Amino acid sequence: MRKKLVAGNWKMNKTPSEAIALVSELKPLLNNDEVDVVFCVPAIDIIPVVNAVKESNIKIGAENMYCEEKGAYTGEISPAMLVDAGVDYVILGHSERRNYFKESDDLINKKMKKAIEHDLKPILCCGESLDQRENGVTLEWIKKQIVEAFKHISPEDALNCIVAYEPIWAIGTGRVATTEQAQEVCHYIRQVIGNVYGKTIAEQMRILYGGSVNEGNALALFSEEDIDGGLVGGASLKPEFAKIVNYKNSSN
Ligand code: PGA
């Protein structure tokens, strides 16, 4: 039985003091042992947020990291820095990084391997554009992204990875994928993982859906067989996030 995971992706929002205020508001609402809760926050918010979530089950994720140990990479953050600051998860390959910062599958694979070396759990994002969906190439695109990201990663290490299916056309648009569309692709991702690593690992790996998740659609999405929770952007910055984590209590 896979435990559900709901991760907030704050993106480039919240100053350190705003971050502390948000966590103080959310923390008392997030007492749910059935769901793993992760706040993926901007680098500068990590230390204050790690302190603010103490004495709770909330884990902290970074939104990005670099694939080298240390050195002359001005502006980048290393995995050791994240671990030392108290981070457990790291989002890799988000479509905003692929599109705005031109991150390639090869770079994302290097980051995956480096994160794993440091015992960080990657949340690997994949997803198609609207054009790709309309042209009927969604599944082959997703397969390529998954296969390239997991290159040279052992089965044991793959188990510590999480995949987030995030159709680009559903991110920040309010245009959520239907539960059938989301389930179809998450199921397909599990098949691809199964082809690479075998059925047992595929059955254990957590696969999330992301893209306009909100309190109204979380229950339906997370009830699908292959959807093990969500990566939540806009709604993670509001008290609504607690309703998504506590989706089972929702009346929708
Ligand atoms: P959204 O973002 O929930 O605001 O659509 C999701 C994401 O980009 O991870």
PDB file of C-alpha atoms and ligand atoms in Angstrom:
ATOM      1  CA  MET A   1       0.000   0.000   0.000  1.00  0.00           C
ATOM      2  CA  ARG A   2       1.562   3.288  -1.076  1.00  0.00           C
ATOM      3  CA  LYS A   3       1.259   6.154   1.392  1.00  0.00           C
ATOM      4  CA  LYS A   4      -0.152   9.320  -0.142  1.00  0.00           C
ATOM      5  CA  LEU A   5       2.122  12.316  -0.441  1.00  0.00           C
ATOM      6  CA  VAL A   6       1.066  15.920  -0.919  1.00  0.00           C
ATOM      7  CA  ALA A   7       3.848  18.370  -1.708  1.00  0.00           C
ATOM      8  CA  GLY A   8       3.461  22.116  -1.981  1.00  0.00           C
ATOM      9  CA  ASN A   9       5.578  23.845  -4.598  1.00  0.00           C
ATOM     10  CA  TRP A  10       5.853  27.460  -3.495  1.00  0.00           C
ATOM     11  CA  LYS A  11       7.787  28.464  -6.641  1.00  0.00           C
ATOM     12  CA  MET A  12       9.195  32.038  -6.381  1.00  0.00           C
ATOM     13  CA  ASN A  13       6.803  33.153  -3.667  1.00  0.00           C
ATOM     14  CA  LYS A  14       7.126  34.172   0.001  1.00  0.00           C
ATOM     15  CA  THR A  15       9.920  36.116   1.615  1.00  0.00           C
ATOM     16  CA  PRO A  16      11.426  34.479   4.717  1.00  0.00           C
ATOM     17  CA  SER A  17       9.114  36.366   7.069  1.00  0.00           C
ATOM     18  CA  GLU A  18       6.070  35.644   4.910  1.00  0.00           C
ATOM     19  CA  ALA A  19       7.144  31.988   4.835  1.00  0.00           C
ATOM     20  CA  ILE A  20       7.164  31.775   8.629  1.00  0.00           C
ATOM     21  CA  ALA A  21       3.711  33.354   8.756  1.00  0.00           C
ATOM     22  CA  LEU A  22       2.324  30.847   6.229  1.00  0.00           C
ATOM     23  CA  VAL A  23       3.808  27.847   8.030  1.00  0.00           C
ATOM     24  CA  SER A  24       2.414  29.058  11.364  1.00  0.00           C
ATOM     25  CA  GLU A  25      -1.008  29.284   9.767  1.00  0.00           C
ATOM     26  CA  LEU A  26      -0.840  25.868   8.093  1.00  0.00           C
ATOM     27  CA  LYS A  27       0.973  23.790  10.707  1.00  0.00           C
ATOM     28  CA  PRO A  28      -1.934  23.297  13.132  1.00  0.00           C
ATOM     29  CA  LEU A  29      -4.163  22.246  10.220  1.00  0.00           C
ATOM     30  CA  LEU A  30      -1.810  19.545   8.957  1.00  0.00           C
ATOM     31  CA  ASN A  31      -2.050  16.828  11.600  1.00  0.00           C
ATOM     32  CA  ASN A  32      -2.658  13.925   9.271  1.00  0.00           C
ATOM     33  CA  ASP A  33      -0.612  10.752   9.746  1.00  0.00           C
ATOM     34  CA  GLU A  34      -2.109   9.140   6.656  1.00  0.00           C
ATOM     35  CA  VAL A  35      -0.448  11.577   4.279  1.00  0.00           C
ATOM     36  CA  ASP A  36       3.199  12.610   3.917  1.00  0.00           C
ATOM     37  CA  VAL A  37       3.344  16.398   3.697  1.00  0.00           C
ATOM     38  CA  VAL A  38       6.239  18.249   2.084  1.00  0.00           C
ATOM     39  CA  PHE A  39       6.788  21.989   1.658  1.00  0.00           C
ATOM     40  CA  CYS A  40       9.079  22.680  -1.295  1.00  0.00           C
ATOM     41  CA  VAL A  41      10.212  26.236  -0.716  1.00  0.00           C
ATOM     42  CA  PRO A  42      12.594  28.810  -2.203  1.00  0.00           C
ATOM     43  CA  ALA A  43      16.208  28.305  -1.108  1.00  0.00           C
ATOM     44  CA  ILE A  44      16.260  31.402   1.074  1.00  0.00           C
ATOM     45  CA  ASP A  45      13.201  30.189   2.981  1.00  0.00           C
ATOM     46  CA  ILE A  46      14.591  26.741   3.760  1.00  0.00           C
ATOM     47  CA  ILE A  47      16.249  27.473   7.092  1.00  0.00           C
ATOM     48  CA  PRO A  48      13.411  29.536   8.601  1.00  0.00           C
ATOM     49  CA  VAL A  49      10.851  26.990   7.378  1.00  0.00           C
ATOM     50  CA  VAL A  50      12.839  24.029   8.745  1.00  0.00           C
ATOM     51  CA  ASN A  51      12.763  25.785  12.123  1.00  0.00           C
ATOM     52  CA  ALA A  52       9.096  26.655  11.826  1.00  0.00           C
ATOM     53  CA  VAL A  53       7.978  23.051  11.141  1.00  0.00           C
ATOM     54  CA  LYS A  54       9.829  21.541  14.102  1.00  0.00           C
ATOM     55  CA  GLU A  55       7.641  19.232  16.202  1.00  0.00           C
ATOM     56  CA  SER A  56       5.508  18.358  13.211  1.00  0.00           C
ATOM     57  CA  ASN A  57       5.631  15.624  10.554  1.00  0.00           C
ATOM     58  CA  ILE A  58       6.101  18.155   7.777  1.00  0.00           C
ATOM     59  CA  LYS A  59       9.197  17.574   5.631  1.00  0.00           C
ATOM     60  CA  ILE A  60      11.022  20.177   3.605  1.00  0.00           C
ATOM     61  CA  GLY A  61      11.954  20.064  -0.048  1.00  0.00           C
ATOM     62  CA  ALA A  62      14.042  22.317  -2.263  1.00  0.00           C
ATOM     63  CA  GLU A  63      12.776  23.456  -5.660  1.00  0.00           C
ATOM     64  CA  ASN A  64      16.065  22.833  -7.433  1.00  0.00           C
ATOM     65  CA  MET A  65      19.756  22.059  -6.868  1.00  0.00           C
ATOM     66  CA  TYR A  66      22.930  21.788  -8.893  1.00  0.00           C
ATOM     67  CA  CYS A  67      24.611  18.542  -9.930  1.00  0.00           C
ATOM     68  CA  GLU A  68      28.124  19.292  -8.627  1.00  0.00           C
ATOM     69  CA  GLU A  69      29.519  18.899  -5.105  1.00  0.00           C
ATOM     70  CA  LYS A  70      30.910  22.416  -4.754  1.00  0.00           C
ATOM     71  CA  GLY A  71      32.994  25.032  -6.511  1.00  0.00           C
ATOM     72  CA  ALA A  72      32.787  27.897  -8.947  1.00  0.00           C
ATOM     73  CA  TYR A  73      29.085  27.777  -9.874  1.00  0.00           C
ATOM     74  CA  THR A  74      27.934  31.246  -8.875  1.00  0.00           C
ATOM     75  CA  GLY A  75      24.363  31.309  -7.680  1.00  0.00           C
ATOM     76  CA  GLU A  76      23.878  27.541  -7.465  1.00  0.00           C
ATOM     77  CA  ILE A  77      23.046  25.409  -4.419  1.00  0.00           C
ATOM     78  CA  SER A  78      24.685  22.053  -3.715  1.00  0.00           C
ATOM     79  CA  PRO A  79      22.990  18.915  -2.369  1.00  0.00           C
ATOM     80  CA  ALA A  80      25.239  18.981   0.727  1.00  0.00           C
ATOM     81  CA  MET A  81      24.012  22.503   1.517  1.00  0.00           C
ATOM     82  CA  LEU A  82      20.415  21.315   1.292  1.00  0.00           C
ATOM     83  CA  VAL A  83      21.004  18.280   3.482  1.00  0.00           C
ATOM     84  CA  ASP A  84      22.869  20.323   6.084  1.00  0.00           C
ATOM     85  CA  ALA A  85      19.975  22.795   6.191  1.00  0.00           C
ATOM     86  CA  GLY A  86      17.460  20.001   6.910  1.00  0.00           C
ATOM     87  CA  VAL A  87      16.051  19.233   3.465  1.00  0.00           C
ATOM     88  CA  ASP A  88      14.746  15.740   2.565  1.00  0.00           C
ATOM     89  CA  TYR A  89      13.236  16.178  -0.906  1.00  0.00           C
ATOM     90  CA  VAL A  90      14.137  18.089  -4.056  1.00  0.00           C
ATOM     91  CA  ILE A  91      11.964  18.901  -7.069  1.00  0.00           C
ATOM     92  CA  LEU A  92      13.887  18.177 -10.273  1.00  0.00           C
ATOM     93  CA  GLY A  93      12.933  18.763 -13.880  1.00  0.00           C
ATOM     94  CA  HIS A  94       9.957  21.023 -13.236  1.00  0.00           C
ATOM     95  CA  SER A  95       8.607  22.278 -16.579  1.00  0.00           C
ATOM     96  CA  GLU A  96       9.347  25.874 -15.557  1.00  0.00           C
ATOM     97  CA  ARG A  97      13.011  24.939 -15.178  1.00  0.00           C
ATOM     98  CA  ARG A  98      12.979  22.969 -18.418  1.00  0.00           C
ATOM     99  CA  ASN A  99      11.345  25.855 -20.309  1.00  0.00           C
ATOM    100  CA  TYR A 100      12.705  29.079 -18.793  1.00  0.00           C
ATOM    101  CA  PHE A 101      16.145  27.777 -17.811  1.00  0.00           C
ATOM    102  CA  LYS A 102      16.589  25.293 -20.647  1.00  0.00           C
ATOM    103  CA  GLU A 103      17.285  22.308 -18.404  1.00  0.00           C
ATOM    104  CA  SER A 104      17.848  19.222 -20.541  1.00  0.00           C
ATOM    105  CA  ASP A 105      17.011  15.584 -19.771  1.00  0.00           C
ATOM    106  CA  ASP A 106      20.742  14.979 -19.462  1.00  0.00           C
ATOM    107  CA  LEU A 107      21.209  17.718 -16.832  1.00  0.00           C
ATOM    108  CA  ILE A 108      18.150  16.460 -14.953  1.00  0.00           C
ATOM    109  CA  ASN A 109      19.607  12.944 -14.933  1.00  0.00           C
ATOM    110  CA  LYS A 110      22.870  14.296 -13.491  1.00  0.00           C
ATOM    111  CA  LYS A 111      20.912  16.125 -10.802  1.00  0.00           C
ATOM    112  CA  MET A 112      18.893  12.958 -10.017  1.00  0.00           C
ATOM    113  CA  LYS A 113      22.083  10.950  -9.503  1.00  0.00           C
ATOM    114  CA  LYS A 114      23.693  13.656  -7.369  1.00  0.00           C
ATOM    115  CA  ALA A 115      20.584  14.084  -5.222  1.00  0.00           C
ATOM    116  CA  ILE A 116      20.442  10.316  -4.620  1.00  0.00           C
ATOM    117  CA  GLU A 117      24.144  10.237  -3.643  1.00  0.00           C
ATOM    118  CA  HIS A 118      23.223  12.635  -0.847  1.00  0.00           C
ATOM    119  CA  ASP A 119      20.099  10.733   0.221  1.00  0.00           C
ATOM    120  CA  LEU A 120      17.788  13.452  -1.036  1.00  0.00           C
ATOM    121  CA  LYS A 121      14.526  12.164  -2.479  1.00  0.00           C
ATOM    122  CA  PRO A 122      13.987  13.572  -5.969  1.00  0.00           C
ATOM    123  CA  ILE A 123      10.486  14.566  -7.032  1.00  0.00           C
ATOM    124  CA  LEU A 124      10.985  14.196 -10.764  1.00  0.00           C
ATOM    125  CA  CYS A 125       8.532  16.191 -12.874  1.00  0.00           C
ATOM    126  CA  CYS A 126       7.430  15.251 -16.360  1.00  0.00           C
ATOM    127  CA  GLY A 127       4.621  16.451 -18.567  1.00  0.00           C
ATOM    128  CA  GLU A 128       3.530  17.343 -22.069  1.00  0.00           C
ATOM    129  CA  SER A 129       2.602  20.660 -23.671  1.00  0.00           C
ATOM    130  CA  LEU A 130      -0.851  21.306 -25.094  1.00  0.00           C
ATOM    131  CA  ASP A 131       0.562  20.916 -28.615  1.00  0.00           C
ATOM    132  CA  GLN A 132       1.975  17.529 -27.769  1.00  0.00           C
ATOM    133  CA  ARG A 133      -1.315  16.393 -26.265  1.00  0.00           C
ATOM    134  CA  GLU A 134      -3.248  17.584 -29.300  1.00  0.00           C
ATOM    135  CA  ASN A 135      -0.766  15.872 -31.604  1.00  0.00           C
ATOM    136  CA  GLY A 136      -1.192  12.573 -29.757  1.00  0.00           C
ATOM    137  CA  VAL A 137       2.450  12.268 -28.649  1.00  0.00           C
ATOM    138  CA  THR A 138       1.896  12.582 -24.882  1.00  0.00           C
ATOM    139  CA  LEU A 139       2.820   9.037 -23.924  1.00  0.00           C
ATOM    140  CA  GLU A 140       5.957   8.797 -26.026  1.00  0.00           C
ATOM    141  CA  TRP A 141       7.126  12.173 -24.680  1.00  0.00           C
ATOM    142  CA  ILE A 142       6.539  11.097 -21.076  1.00  0.00           C
ATOM    143  CA  LYS A 143       8.348   7.815 -21.689  1.00  0.00           C
ATOM    144  CA  LYS A 144      11.389   9.661 -23.016  1.00  0.00           C
ATOM    145  CA  GLN A 145      11.463  12.025 -20.034  1.00  0.00           C
ATOM    146  CA  ILE A 146      11.207   9.143 -17.549  1.00  0.00           C
ATOM    147  CA  VAL A 147      13.722   6.842 -19.227  1.00  0.00           C
ATOM    148  CA  GLU A 148      16.306   9.638 -19.582  1.00  0.00           C
ATOM    149  CA  ALA A 149      15.853  10.886 -16.015  1.00  0.00           C
ATOM    150  CA  PHE A 150      16.356   7.391 -14.547  1.00  0.00           C
ATOM    151  CA  LYS A 151      19.409   6.451 -16.662  1.00  0.00           C
ATOM    152  CA  HIS A 152      22.082   4.645 -14.581  1.00  0.00           C
ATOM    153  CA  ILE A 153      19.947   4.787 -11.434  1.00  0.00           C
ATOM    154  CA  SER A 154      19.781   1.467  -9.572  1.00  0.00           C
ATOM    155  CA  PRO A 155      16.476  -0.171  -8.629  1.00  0.00           C
ATOM    156  CA  GLU A 156      17.124   0.424  -4.900  1.00  0.00           C
ATOM    157  CA  ASP A 157      17.735   4.112  -5.534  1.00  0.00           C
ATOM    158  CA  ALA A 158      14.757   4.404  -7.865  1.00  0.00           C
ATOM    159  CA  LEU A 159      12.553   3.384  -4.943  1.00  0.00           C
ATOM    160  CA  ASN A 160      13.452   6.609  -3.151  1.00  0.00           C
ATOM    161  CA  CYS A 161      12.356   8.692  -6.111  1.00  0.00           C
ATOM    162  CA  ILE A 162       8.935  10.157  -6.663  1.00  0.00           C
ATOM    163  CA  VAL A 163       7.526  11.051 -10.061  1.00  0.00           C
ATOM    164  CA  ALA A 164       5.120  13.942 -10.580  1.00  0.00           C
ATOM    165  CA  TYR A 165       3.056  14.001 -13.755  1.00  0.00           C
ATOM    166  CA  GLU A 166       2.369  17.643 -14.510  1.00  0.00           C
ATOM    167  CA  PRO A 167       0.780  18.422 -17.873  1.00  0.00           C
ATOM    168  CA  ILE A 168       2.172  21.855 -18.757  1.00  0.00           C
ATOM    169  CA  TRP A 169      -1.218  23.065 -19.958  1.00  0.00           C
ATOM    170  CA  ALA A 170      -2.690  22.415 -16.511  1.00  0.00           C
ATOM    171  CA  ILE A 171      -0.039  24.251 -14.476  1.00  0.00           C
ATOM    172  CA  GLY A 172      -1.244  27.532 -13.010  1.00  0.00           C
ATOM    173  CA  THR A 173      -4.038  27.700 -15.565  1.00  0.00           C
ATOM    174  CA  GLY A 174      -6.977  26.454 -13.536  1.00  0.00           C
ATOM    175  CA  ARG A 175      -7.423  23.924 -16.331  1.00  0.00           C
ATOM    176  CA  VAL A 176      -7.025  20.653 -14.471  1.00  0.00           C
ATOM    177  CA  ALA A 177      -6.608  17.370 -16.320  1.00  0.00           C
ATOM    178  CA  THR A 178      -9.637  15.143 -16.012  1.00  0.00           C
ATOM    179  CA  THR A 179      -9.221  12.317 -13.512  1.00  0.00           C
ATOM    180  CA  GLU A 180      -9.202   9.911 -16.489  1.00  0.00           C
ATOM    181  CA  GLN A 181      -6.417  11.819 -18.260  1.00  0.00           C
ATOM    182  CA  ALA A 182      -4.347  12.056 -15.075  1.00  0.00           C
ATOM    183  CA  GLN A 183      -4.893   8.377 -14.208  1.00  0.00           C
ATOM    184  CA  GLU A 184      -4.060   7.272 -17.760  1.00  0.00           C
ATOM    185  CA  VAL A 185      -0.672   8.962 -17.748  1.00  0.00           C
ATOM    186  CA  CYS A 186       0.188   8.044 -14.135  1.00  0.00           C
ATOM    187  CA  HIS A 187      -0.657   4.422 -14.955  1.00  0.00           C
ATOM    188  CA  TYR A 188       1.518   4.631 -18.045  1.00  0.00           C
ATOM    189  CA  ILE A 189       4.415   6.058 -15.984  1.00  0.00           C
ATOM    190  CA  ARG A 190       4.095   3.056 -13.666  1.00  0.00           C
ATOM    191  CA  GLN A 191       4.285   0.769 -16.698  1.00  0.00           C
ATOM    192  CA  VAL A 192       7.406   2.521 -17.971  1.00  0.00           C
ATOM    193  CA  ILE A 193       9.014   2.229 -14.522  1.00  0.00           C
ATOM    194  CA  GLY A 194       7.941  -1.448 -14.510  1.00  0.00           C
ATOM    195  CA  ASN A 195       9.648  -2.038 -17.849  1.00  0.00           C
ATOM    196  CA  VAL A 196      12.869  -0.533 -16.536  1.00  0.00           C
ATOM    197  CA  TYR A 197      12.886  -1.826 -12.944  1.00  0.00           C
ATOM    198  CA  GLY A 198      10.297  -4.601 -12.737  1.00  0.00           C
ATOM    199  CA  LYS A 199       6.808  -4.780 -11.355  1.00  0.00           C
ATOM    200  CA  THR A 200       7.645  -4.798  -7.638  1.00  0.00           C
ATOM    201  CA  ILE A 201       9.447  -1.497  -7.790  1.00  0.00           C
ATOM    202  CA  ALA A 202       6.816   0.024 -10.050  1.00  0.00           C
ATOM    203  CA  GLU A 203       4.127  -0.971  -7.554  1.00  0.00           C
ATOM    204  CA  GLN A 204       5.982   0.719  -4.702  1.00  0.00           C
ATOM    205  CA  MET A 205       6.968   3.959  -6.405  1.00  0.00           C
ATOM    206  CA  ARG A 206       4.836   7.001  -5.653  1.00  0.00           C
ATOM    207  CA  ILE A 207       3.474   8.873  -8.639  1.00  0.00           C
ATOM    208  CA  LEU A 208       1.844  12.257  -8.086  1.00  0.00           C
ATOM    209  CA  TYR A 209      -0.360  14.425 -10.245  1.00  0.00           C
ATOM    210  CA  GLY A 210       0.247  18.180 -10.459  1.00  0.00           C
ATOM    211  CA  GLY A 211      -1.506  20.995 -12.314  1.00  0.00           C
ATOM    212  CA  SER A 212      -4.278  23.115 -10.774  1.00  0.00           C
ATOM    213  CA  VAL A 213      -4.919  20.718  -7.894  1.00  0.00           C
ATOM    214  CA  ASN A 214      -7.351  22.322  -5.457  1.00  0.00           C
ATOM    215  CA  GLU A 215      -9.676  21.427  -2.595  1.00  0.00           C
ATOM    216  CA  GLY A 216     -12.455  20.649  -5.067  1.00  0.00           C
ATOM    217  CA  ASN A 217     -10.619  18.117  -7.231  1.00  0.00           C
ATOM    218  CA  ALA A 218      -8.124  16.512  -4.814  1.00  0.00           C
ATOM    219  CA  LEU A 219     -10.441  13.732  -3.619  1.00  0.00           C
ATOM    220  CA  ALA A 220     -11.342  12.581  -7.124  1.00  0.00           C
ATOM    221  CA  LEU A 221      -7.744  12.745  -8.367  1.00  0.00           C
ATOM    222  CA  PHE A 222      -6.165  11.056  -5.343  1.00  0.00           C
ATOM    223  CA  SER A 223      -8.772   8.281  -5.396  1.00  0.00           C
ATOM    224  CA  GLU A 224      -7.494   7.063  -8.772  1.00  0.00           C
ATOM    225  CA  GLU A 225      -5.541   3.841  -8.561  1.00  0.00           C
ATOM    226  CA  ASP A 226      -2.207   5.156  -9.812  1.00  0.00           C
ATOM    227  CA  ILE A 227      -2.301   8.673  -8.331  1.00  0.00           C
ATOM    228  CA  ASP A 228      -0.498   8.699  -4.998  1.00  0.00           C
ATOM    229  CA  GLY A 229      -1.018  12.365  -4.153  1.00  0.00           C
ATOM    230  CA  GLY A 230      -0.230  15.728  -5.634  1.00  0.00           C
ATOM    231  CA  LEU A 231       2.322  18.415  -6.333  1.00  0.00           C
ATOM    232  CA  VAL A 232       0.438  21.599  -5.591  1.00  0.00           C
ATOM    233  CA  GLY A 233       1.485  25.080  -6.730  1.00  0.00           C
ATOM    234  CA  GLY A 234      -0.919  27.993  -6.272  1.00  0.00           C
ATOM    235  CA  ALA A 235      -3.127  26.298  -3.670  1.00  0.00           C
ATOM    236  CA  SER A 236      -0.106  25.462  -1.472  1.00  0.00           C
ATOM    237  CA  LEU A 237       0.218  29.149  -0.554  1.00  0.00           C
ATOM    238  CA  LYS A 238      -3.183  29.258   1.117  1.00  0.00           C
ATOM    239  CA  PRO A 239      -5.052  27.560   3.972  1.00  0.00           C
ATOM    240  CA  GLU A 240      -6.692  25.579   1.140  1.00  0.00           C
ATOM    241  CA  PHE A 241      -3.525  23.442   1.161  1.00  0.00           C
ATOM    242  CA  ALA A 242      -4.681  21.849   4.415  1.00  0.00           C
ATOM    243  CA  LYS A 243      -7.984  20.880   2.762  1.00  0.00           C
ATOM    244  CA  ILE A 244      -6.018  19.186  -0.025  1.00  0.00           C
ATOM    245  CA  VAL A 245      -3.913  17.266   2.512  1.00  0.00           C
ATOM    246  CA  ASN A 246      -7.105  16.335   4.370  1.00  0.00           C
ATOM    247  CA  TYR A 247      -8.852  15.494   1.087  1.00  0.00           C
ATOM    248  CA  LYS A 248     -10.566  12.459   2.600  1.00  0.00           C
ATOM    249  CA  ASN A 249     -12.713  14.742   4.758  1.00  0.00           C
ATOM    250  CA  SER A 250     -13.891  16.662   1.721  1.00  0.00           C
ATOM    251  CA  SER A 251     -17.540  16.458   0.774  1.00  0.00           C
ATOM    252  CA  ASN A 252     -16.845  16.641  -2.987  1.00  0.00           C
TER     253      ASN A 252
HETATM  254  P1  PGA B   1      -0.351  24.727  -9.909  1.00  0.00           P
HETATM  255  O1  PGA B   1       1.221  24.340 -10.060  1.00  0.00           O
HETATM  256  O2  PGA B   1      -0.904  23.863  -8.814  1.00  0.00           O
HETATM  257  O3  PGA B   1      -0.333  26.197  -9.544  1.00  0.00           O
HETATM  258  O4  PGA B   1      -0.981  24.456 -11.220  1.00  0.00           O
HETATM  259  C1  PGA B   1       1.671  23.026  -9.935  1.00  0.00           C
HETATM  260  C2  PGA B   1       3.158  22.940 -10.147  1.00  0.00           C
HETATM  261  O5  PGA B   1       3.684  23.650 -11.017  1.00  0.00           O
HETATM  262  O6  PGA B   1       3.845  22.160  -9.477  1.00  0.00           O
END
